[in-house]
Structures are given as structure tokens and as C-alpha cells.
Coordinates of C-alpha atoms in Angstrom, one line a residue:
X1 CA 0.0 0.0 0.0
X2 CA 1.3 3.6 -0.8
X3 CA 1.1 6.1 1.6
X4 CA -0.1 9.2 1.1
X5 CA 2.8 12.2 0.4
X6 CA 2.3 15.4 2.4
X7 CA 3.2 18.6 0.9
X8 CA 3.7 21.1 3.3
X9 CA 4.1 25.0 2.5
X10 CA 5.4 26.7 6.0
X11 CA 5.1 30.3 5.2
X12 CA 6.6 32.6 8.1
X13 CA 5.7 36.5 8.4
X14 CA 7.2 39.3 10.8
X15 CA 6.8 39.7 14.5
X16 CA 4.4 42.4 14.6
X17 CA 6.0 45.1 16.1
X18 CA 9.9 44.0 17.1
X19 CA 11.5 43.8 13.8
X20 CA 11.8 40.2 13.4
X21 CA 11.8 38.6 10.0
X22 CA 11.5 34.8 9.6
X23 CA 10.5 33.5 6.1
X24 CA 11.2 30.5 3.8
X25 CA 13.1 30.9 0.3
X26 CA 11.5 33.5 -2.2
X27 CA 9.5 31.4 -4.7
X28 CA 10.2 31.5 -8.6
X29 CA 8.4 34.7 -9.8
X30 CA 5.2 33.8 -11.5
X31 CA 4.6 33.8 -15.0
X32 CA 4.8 37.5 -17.0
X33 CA 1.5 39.3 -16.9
X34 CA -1.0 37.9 -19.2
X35 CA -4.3 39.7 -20.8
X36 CA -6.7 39.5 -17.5
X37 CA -9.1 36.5 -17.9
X38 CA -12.1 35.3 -15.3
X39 CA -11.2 31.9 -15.7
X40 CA -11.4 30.4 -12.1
X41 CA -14.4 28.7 -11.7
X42 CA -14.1 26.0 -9.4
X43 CA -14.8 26.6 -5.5
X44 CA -13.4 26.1 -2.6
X45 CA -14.7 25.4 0.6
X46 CA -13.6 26.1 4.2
X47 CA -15.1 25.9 7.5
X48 CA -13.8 27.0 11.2
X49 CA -12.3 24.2 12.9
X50 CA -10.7 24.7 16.4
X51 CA -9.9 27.7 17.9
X52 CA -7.8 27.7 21.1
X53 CA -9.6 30.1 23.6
X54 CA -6.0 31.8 24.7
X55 CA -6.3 33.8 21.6
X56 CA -9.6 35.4 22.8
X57 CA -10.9 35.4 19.5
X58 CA -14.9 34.3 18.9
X59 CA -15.9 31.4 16.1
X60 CA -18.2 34.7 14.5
X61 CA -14.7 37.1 14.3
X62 CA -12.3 34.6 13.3
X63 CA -15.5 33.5 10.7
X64 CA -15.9 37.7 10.0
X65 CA -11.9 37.9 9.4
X66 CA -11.8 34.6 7.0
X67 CA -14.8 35.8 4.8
X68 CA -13.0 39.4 4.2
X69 CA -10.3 37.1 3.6
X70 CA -11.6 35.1 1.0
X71 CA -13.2 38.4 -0.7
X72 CA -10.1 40.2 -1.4
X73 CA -9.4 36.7 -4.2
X74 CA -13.0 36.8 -4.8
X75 CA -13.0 40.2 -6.2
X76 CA -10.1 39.9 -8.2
X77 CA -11.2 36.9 -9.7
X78 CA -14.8 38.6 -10.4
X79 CA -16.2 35.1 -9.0
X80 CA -16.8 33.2 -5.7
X81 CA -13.4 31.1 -5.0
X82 CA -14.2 30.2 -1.8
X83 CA -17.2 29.6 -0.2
X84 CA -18.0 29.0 4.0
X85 CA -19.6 26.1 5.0
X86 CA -20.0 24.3 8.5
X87 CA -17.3 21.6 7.9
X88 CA -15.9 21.3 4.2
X89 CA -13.3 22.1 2.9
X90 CA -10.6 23.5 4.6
X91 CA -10.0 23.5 8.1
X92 CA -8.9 26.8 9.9
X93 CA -8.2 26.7 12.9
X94 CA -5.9 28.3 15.5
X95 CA -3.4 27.0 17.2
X96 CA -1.8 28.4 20.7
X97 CA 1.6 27.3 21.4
X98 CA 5.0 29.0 22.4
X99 CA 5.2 31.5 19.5
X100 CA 1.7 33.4 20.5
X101 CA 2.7 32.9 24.3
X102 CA 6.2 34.7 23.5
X103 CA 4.5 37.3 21.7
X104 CA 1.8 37.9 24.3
X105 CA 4.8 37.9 26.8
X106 CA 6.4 40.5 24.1
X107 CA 3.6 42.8 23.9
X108 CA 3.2 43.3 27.4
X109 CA 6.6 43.7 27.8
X110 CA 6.0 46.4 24.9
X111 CA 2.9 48.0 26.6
X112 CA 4.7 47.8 29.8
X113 CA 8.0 50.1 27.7
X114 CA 5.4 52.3 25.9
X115 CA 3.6 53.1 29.5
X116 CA 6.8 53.9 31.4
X117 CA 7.8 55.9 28.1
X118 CA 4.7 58.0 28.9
X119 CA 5.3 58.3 32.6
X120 CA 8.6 59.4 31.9
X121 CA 7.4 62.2 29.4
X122 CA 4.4 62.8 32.1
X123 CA 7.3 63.3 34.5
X124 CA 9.1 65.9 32.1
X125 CA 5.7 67.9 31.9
X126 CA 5.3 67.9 36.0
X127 CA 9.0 68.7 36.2
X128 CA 9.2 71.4 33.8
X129 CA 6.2 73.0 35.9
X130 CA 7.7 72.5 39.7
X131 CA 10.9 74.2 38.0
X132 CA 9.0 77.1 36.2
X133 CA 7.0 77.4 39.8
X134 CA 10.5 77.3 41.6
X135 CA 11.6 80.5 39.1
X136 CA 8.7 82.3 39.9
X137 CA 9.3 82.0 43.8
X138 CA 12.6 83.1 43.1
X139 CA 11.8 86.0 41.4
X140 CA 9.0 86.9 44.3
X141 CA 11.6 86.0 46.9
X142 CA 14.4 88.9 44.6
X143 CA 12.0 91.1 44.5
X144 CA 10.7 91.2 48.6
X145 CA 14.0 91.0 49.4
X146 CA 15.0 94.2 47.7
X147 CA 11.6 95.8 49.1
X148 CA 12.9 94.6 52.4
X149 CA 16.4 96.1 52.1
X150 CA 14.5 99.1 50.8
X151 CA 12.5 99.6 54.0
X152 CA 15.4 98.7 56.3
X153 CA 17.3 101.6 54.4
X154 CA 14.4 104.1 54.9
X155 CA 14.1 103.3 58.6
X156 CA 17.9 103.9 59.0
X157 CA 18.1 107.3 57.1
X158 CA 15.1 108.4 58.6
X159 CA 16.2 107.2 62.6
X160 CA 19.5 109.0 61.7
X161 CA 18.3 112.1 60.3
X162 CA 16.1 113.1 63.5
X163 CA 18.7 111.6 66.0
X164 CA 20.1 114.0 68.5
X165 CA 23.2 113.9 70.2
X166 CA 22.1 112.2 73.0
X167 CA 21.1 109.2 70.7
X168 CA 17.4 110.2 71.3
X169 CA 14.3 110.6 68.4
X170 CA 12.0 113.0 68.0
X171 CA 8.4 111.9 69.4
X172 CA 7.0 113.2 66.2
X173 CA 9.1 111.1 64.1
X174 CA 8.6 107.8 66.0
X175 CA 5.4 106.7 64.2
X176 CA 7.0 107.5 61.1
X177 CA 9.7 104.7 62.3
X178 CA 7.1 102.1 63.5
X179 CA 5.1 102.6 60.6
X180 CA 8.1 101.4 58.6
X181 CA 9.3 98.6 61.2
X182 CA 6.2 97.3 61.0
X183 CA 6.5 97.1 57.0
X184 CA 9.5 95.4 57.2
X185 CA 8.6 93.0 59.3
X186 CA 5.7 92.1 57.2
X187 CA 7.8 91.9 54.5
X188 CA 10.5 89.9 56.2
X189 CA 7.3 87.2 57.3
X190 CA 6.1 87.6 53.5
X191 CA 9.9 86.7 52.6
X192 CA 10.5 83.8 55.1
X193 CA 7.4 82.3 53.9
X194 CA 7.9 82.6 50.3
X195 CA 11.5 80.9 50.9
X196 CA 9.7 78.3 53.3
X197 CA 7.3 77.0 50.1
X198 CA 10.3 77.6 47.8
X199 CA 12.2 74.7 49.6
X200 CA 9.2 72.8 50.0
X201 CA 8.9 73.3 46.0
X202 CA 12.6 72.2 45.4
X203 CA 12.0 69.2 47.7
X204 CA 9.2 67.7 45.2
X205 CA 11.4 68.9 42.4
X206 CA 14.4 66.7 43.5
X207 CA 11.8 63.9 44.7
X208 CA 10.7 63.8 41.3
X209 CA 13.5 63.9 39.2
X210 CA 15.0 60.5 41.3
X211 CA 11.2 59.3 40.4
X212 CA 11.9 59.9 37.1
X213 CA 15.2 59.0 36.8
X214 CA 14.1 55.5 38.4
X215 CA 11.5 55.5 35.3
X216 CA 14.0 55.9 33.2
X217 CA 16.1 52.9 34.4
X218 CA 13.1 50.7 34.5
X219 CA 12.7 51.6 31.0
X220 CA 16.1 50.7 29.8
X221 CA 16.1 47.9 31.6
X222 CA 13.1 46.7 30.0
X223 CA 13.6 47.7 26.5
X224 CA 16.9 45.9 26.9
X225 CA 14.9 42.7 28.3
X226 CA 12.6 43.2 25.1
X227 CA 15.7 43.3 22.3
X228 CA 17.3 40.3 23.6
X229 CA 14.3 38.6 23.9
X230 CA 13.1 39.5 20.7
X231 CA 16.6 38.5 19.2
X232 CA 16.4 35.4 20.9
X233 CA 12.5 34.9 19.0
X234 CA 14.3 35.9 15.7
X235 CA 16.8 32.9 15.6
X236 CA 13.5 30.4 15.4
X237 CA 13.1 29.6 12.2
X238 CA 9.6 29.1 13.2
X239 CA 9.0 32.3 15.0
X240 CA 6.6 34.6 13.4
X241 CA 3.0 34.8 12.3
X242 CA 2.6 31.2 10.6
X243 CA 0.3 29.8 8.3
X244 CA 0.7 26.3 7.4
X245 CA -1.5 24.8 4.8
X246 CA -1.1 21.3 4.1
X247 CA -2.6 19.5 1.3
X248 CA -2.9 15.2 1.1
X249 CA -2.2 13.6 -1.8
X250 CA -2.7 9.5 -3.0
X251 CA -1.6 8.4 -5.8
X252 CA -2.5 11.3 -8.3
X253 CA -5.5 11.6 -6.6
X254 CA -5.9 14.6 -4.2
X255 CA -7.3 14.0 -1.1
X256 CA -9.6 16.3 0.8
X257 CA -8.1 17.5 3.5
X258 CA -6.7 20.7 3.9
X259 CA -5.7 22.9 6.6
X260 CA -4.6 26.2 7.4
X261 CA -2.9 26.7 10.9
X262 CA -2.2 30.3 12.2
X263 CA -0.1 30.4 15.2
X264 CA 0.2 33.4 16.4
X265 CA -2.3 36.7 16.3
X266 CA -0.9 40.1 17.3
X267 CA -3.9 42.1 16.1
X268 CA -7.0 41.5 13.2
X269 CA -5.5 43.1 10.2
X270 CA -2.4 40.9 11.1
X271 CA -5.1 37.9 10.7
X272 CA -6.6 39.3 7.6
X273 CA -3.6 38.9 6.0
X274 CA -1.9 35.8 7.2
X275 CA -5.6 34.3 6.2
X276 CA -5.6 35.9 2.7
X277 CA -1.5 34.7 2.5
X278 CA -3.0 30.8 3.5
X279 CA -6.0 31.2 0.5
X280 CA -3.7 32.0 -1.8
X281 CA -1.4 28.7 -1.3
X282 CA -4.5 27.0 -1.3
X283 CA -5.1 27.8 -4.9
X284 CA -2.0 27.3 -6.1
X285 CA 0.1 30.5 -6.1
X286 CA 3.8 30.3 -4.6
X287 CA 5.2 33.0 -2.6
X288 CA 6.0 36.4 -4.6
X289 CA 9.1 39.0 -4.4
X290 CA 7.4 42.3 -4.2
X291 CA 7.4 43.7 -0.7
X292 CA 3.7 44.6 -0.5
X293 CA 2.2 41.7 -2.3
X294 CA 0.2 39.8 0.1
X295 CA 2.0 36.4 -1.0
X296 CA 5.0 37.9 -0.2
X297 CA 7.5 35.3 1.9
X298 CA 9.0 38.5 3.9
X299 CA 6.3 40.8 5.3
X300 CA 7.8 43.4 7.7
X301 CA 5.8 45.7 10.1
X302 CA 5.9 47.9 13.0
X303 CA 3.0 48.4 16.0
X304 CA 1.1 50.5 14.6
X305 CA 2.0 50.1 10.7
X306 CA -0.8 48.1 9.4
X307 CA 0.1 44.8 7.0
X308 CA -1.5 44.6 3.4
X309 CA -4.8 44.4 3.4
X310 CA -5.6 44.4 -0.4
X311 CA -4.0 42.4 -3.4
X312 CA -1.6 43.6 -5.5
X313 CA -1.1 43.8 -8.7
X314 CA 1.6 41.1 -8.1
X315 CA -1.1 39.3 -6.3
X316 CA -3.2 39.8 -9.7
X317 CA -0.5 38.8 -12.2
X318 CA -0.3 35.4 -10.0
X319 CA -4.0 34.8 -10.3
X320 CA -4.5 35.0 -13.4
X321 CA -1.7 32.8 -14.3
X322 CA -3.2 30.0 -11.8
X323 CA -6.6 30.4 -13.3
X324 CA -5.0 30.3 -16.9
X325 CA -3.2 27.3 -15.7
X326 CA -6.5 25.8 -14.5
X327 CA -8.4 26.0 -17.5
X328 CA -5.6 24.8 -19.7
X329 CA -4.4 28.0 -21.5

């Protein structure tokens, strides 16, 4: 008895986010670009099979996700391709294991760098305030101080003008005197109290610059953490968002059983394309060398930066070579 071969396309796409590029040999570029055609008319079905419950992704989105999927080949071939049903065809399904638990332990690790990030730069703003704050006191503290020394001269020259010989003053000129003693001494409070809050001021200043500056060395640290372990996700040739389809033949007679795996999820859009990337494969078209062709075998991404989410015209070319291929042209 001959067993049945199993082809197997692994295709590998970027970690989302960290820079990481995993992908199997470029495929040979497809056929030059032919007059378009609608010449794919046989369908292909695929249902939802199992869907690990760590990805916290419900049968009706991941179903939502694959039928915008299958649309993006469905337009461009200007007929249905695929079609759902409740367990034909191809069986999607997704699958949790160490590359989506690295990621999830990279993303927080990311949020956790982005929050601190904003912390630190919330930190900045507060400083930047406590110091403008500490400038104005020291302006108001200058400015009483020469009011004081003002006052203090006033009551001198005054005192000394209407002293006598004997060291005495005037009666007449004494509440003169106390009226400016008793300026300066509100001034002098008014001062003391303005350089009281002034070092209270500089005392939340330097608290929170060491704050900060501990952000700031949490942040390293952890952005450090994140490159190394990110390096370390790189060097798996399996690391990355994966598709695998795998397609069972006998002896040239192809058997019915298809799958397409996804591994890891780091956001919708990221599904949307591994999905479309998987449909392609299952009609036949090899990876592509243009950078934003959603068959490309390198797909590169930052957070934020969202993956292809239509064909190309690379994408196009390749279709309608595989639907000129199917109907024998």
C-alpha cells in the first residue's frame, strides 16, 4: 500500500512590532503578466475548525476575518473562489503554542516600555512645571528681598536724620519709624514664607527627578529585556506569524483534506492577511518578491503600521496565471 505524500508550505511572516523577519526561500516569480481572464471557476470550501480560547478570538470574528479574507481573491477573480460552509473544505483553525505565548509575553513587555515611556514624558511635563514654579518664587523671593532692604534703608536714614546727640528721636518722628518697622517686618514674614514654600517646591522637584530617573532605568532595563528577547524569538526559524497549509495527496489523486494553521495573532488586520496569504497557497500561487504583495514570503511591520490588506497587482498577475493554468491555457 502507498502512503499518502504530504506537501507542506510553511510560510513565516514578521513579528508584529519588534522587527523580526522569519521566512522561507522567495518562490520562482510567476509567469509575466497575461491579458486578464475570469477563468477560475471551481470553488473552494472552508469551515472554522478549532480555535484555542487563549487567543480570545470568537468562532463569528475569526469566521468575519476569514470571509473578508476570501473576498479580497474573490473580487479579483470577479467570482466566488471560496465559499463557508459548517465543515468542508478547509480546516482553519488556531493554534496556541509558544510562539503566540512569546508574543503575548512581548507585547506586554512592549505596553509595559510604551507606559513607562509615557510616565517618563508625564514626569518631564510635572518637572518642567515644579521648575517654572521654583523660578517664579525666586523671582517673588528677589523682588521682597530688595523691598525689604528698601525699607530697612528708609528706617535707618530716617532714625538717623532726626537723632540728636544724645542718641534720642523725636516723638514726632517715631510713628513714622514704626510705621516702617512694621512694613519690614511684614515683608521679612512675607519673605520667610515665600523661601519656606520655595524649599518645599525644590523638595518635590528633586523627589521627582530621582522618580523619574528611576523610570528611566526601568525603561532601559526593560527595553533591553525586550531586544534580547526579541533577538532570541528571531533565531527560530519558526517564530513569526505562521500559516501552514497542508494539502494530502494518493496516488494522483488529491485528497480532501486541507488545513490552514495560524499560530500566532498580534492584532485583526495581522489575521486578515496571514488568512488571505494561507488562501492564496490553497489555490496554487507560490510566494511572490514584491514587498507589499500579500504572497510575499517577507512581510515586515511595526505596532502601529498596518500589514497589506488588499492584493496587489503582483497578487493579480499570479491569479491569473493560476486560473489560466487551471483552465488549460
Amino acid at each position: 500500500m502507498i502512503q499518502a505524500k504530504q506537501a507542506r508550505c510553511v510560510c513565516a511572516l514578521i513579528a508584529i512590532g519588534f522587527g523580526l523577519v522569519t521566512s522561507t526561500a522567495l518562490a520562482s516569480r510567476v509567469a509575466q503578466d497575461r491579458p486578464a481572464q475570469t477563468l477560475c471557476r471551481s470553488q473552494v470550501a472552508w469551515h472554522i475548525a478549532d480555535i484555542d480560547p487563549r487567543f480570545n478570538i470568537s468562532r463569528k470574528a475569526l469566521i468575519d476575518t476569514m470571509t473578508a479574507a476570501t473576498q479580497l481573491w474573490n473580487q479579483a477573480a470577479e467570482t466566488p473562489l471560496f465559499v463557508h460552509t459548517r465543515d468542508q473544505g478547509i480546516a482553519v483553525s488556531l493554534i496556541f503554542d509558544h510562539r503566540q505565548a512569546l508574543y503575548d509575553q512581548l507585547r506586554e513587555m512592549f505596553d509595559q516600555a510604551e507606559q513607562l515611556s509615557k510616565d517618563i514624558a508625564q514626569a518631564d511635563q510635572d518637572l518642567a512645571v515644579l521648575n517654572a514654579e521654583i523660578d517664579e518664587l525666586n523671582t517673588r523671593i528677589d523682588s521682597e528681598n530688595q523691598q525689604l532692604q528698601a525699607l530697612q534703608q528708609d528706617f535707618e536714614a530716617l532714625r538717623d536724620r532726626h537723632t540728636n546727640r544724645r542718641g534720642q528721636v523725636p516723638s514726632s518722628v517715631m510713628p513714622k519709624l514704626q510705621t516702617l518697622q512694621a512694613a519690614s517686618q511684614e515683608v521679612h514674614d512675607q519673605l520667610q514664607n515665600r523661601i519656606r514654600e520655595a524649599e518645599r517646591v525644590r523638595y518635590r522637584f528633586n523627589t521627582q527627578v530621582a522618580e523619574r530617573n528611576l523610570l528611566a532605568e526601568q525603561y532601559t532595563g526593560l527595553v533591553n529585556d525586550l531586544n534580547r528577547r526579541s533577538a532570541a524569538q528571531g533565531a527560530d526559524t519558526n517564530v513569526g506569524e505562521h500559516g501552514i497549509f497542508i494539502r494530502q495527496r494518493g496516488r494522483n489523486v488529491e485528497v480532501a483534506e486541507e488545513q490552514i494553521h495560524v499560530f500566532r495573532v498580534s492584532s485583526q488586520e495581522a489575521l486578515l492577511t496571514i488568512l488571505a496569504h494561507e488562501l492564496g497557497h490553497a489555490i496554487g500561487i507560490n510566494h511572490l518578491p514584491e514587498p507589499d504583495a500579500i504572497m510575499t514570503a517577507r512581510l515586515e511591520s511595526q505596532l502601529g503600521q498596518l500589514l497589506p490588506q488588499h492584493l496587489s497587482n503582483a497578487d493579480r498577475r499570479a491569479l491569473r496565471v493560476v486560473c489560466q493554468r487551471a483552465a488549460g491555457r
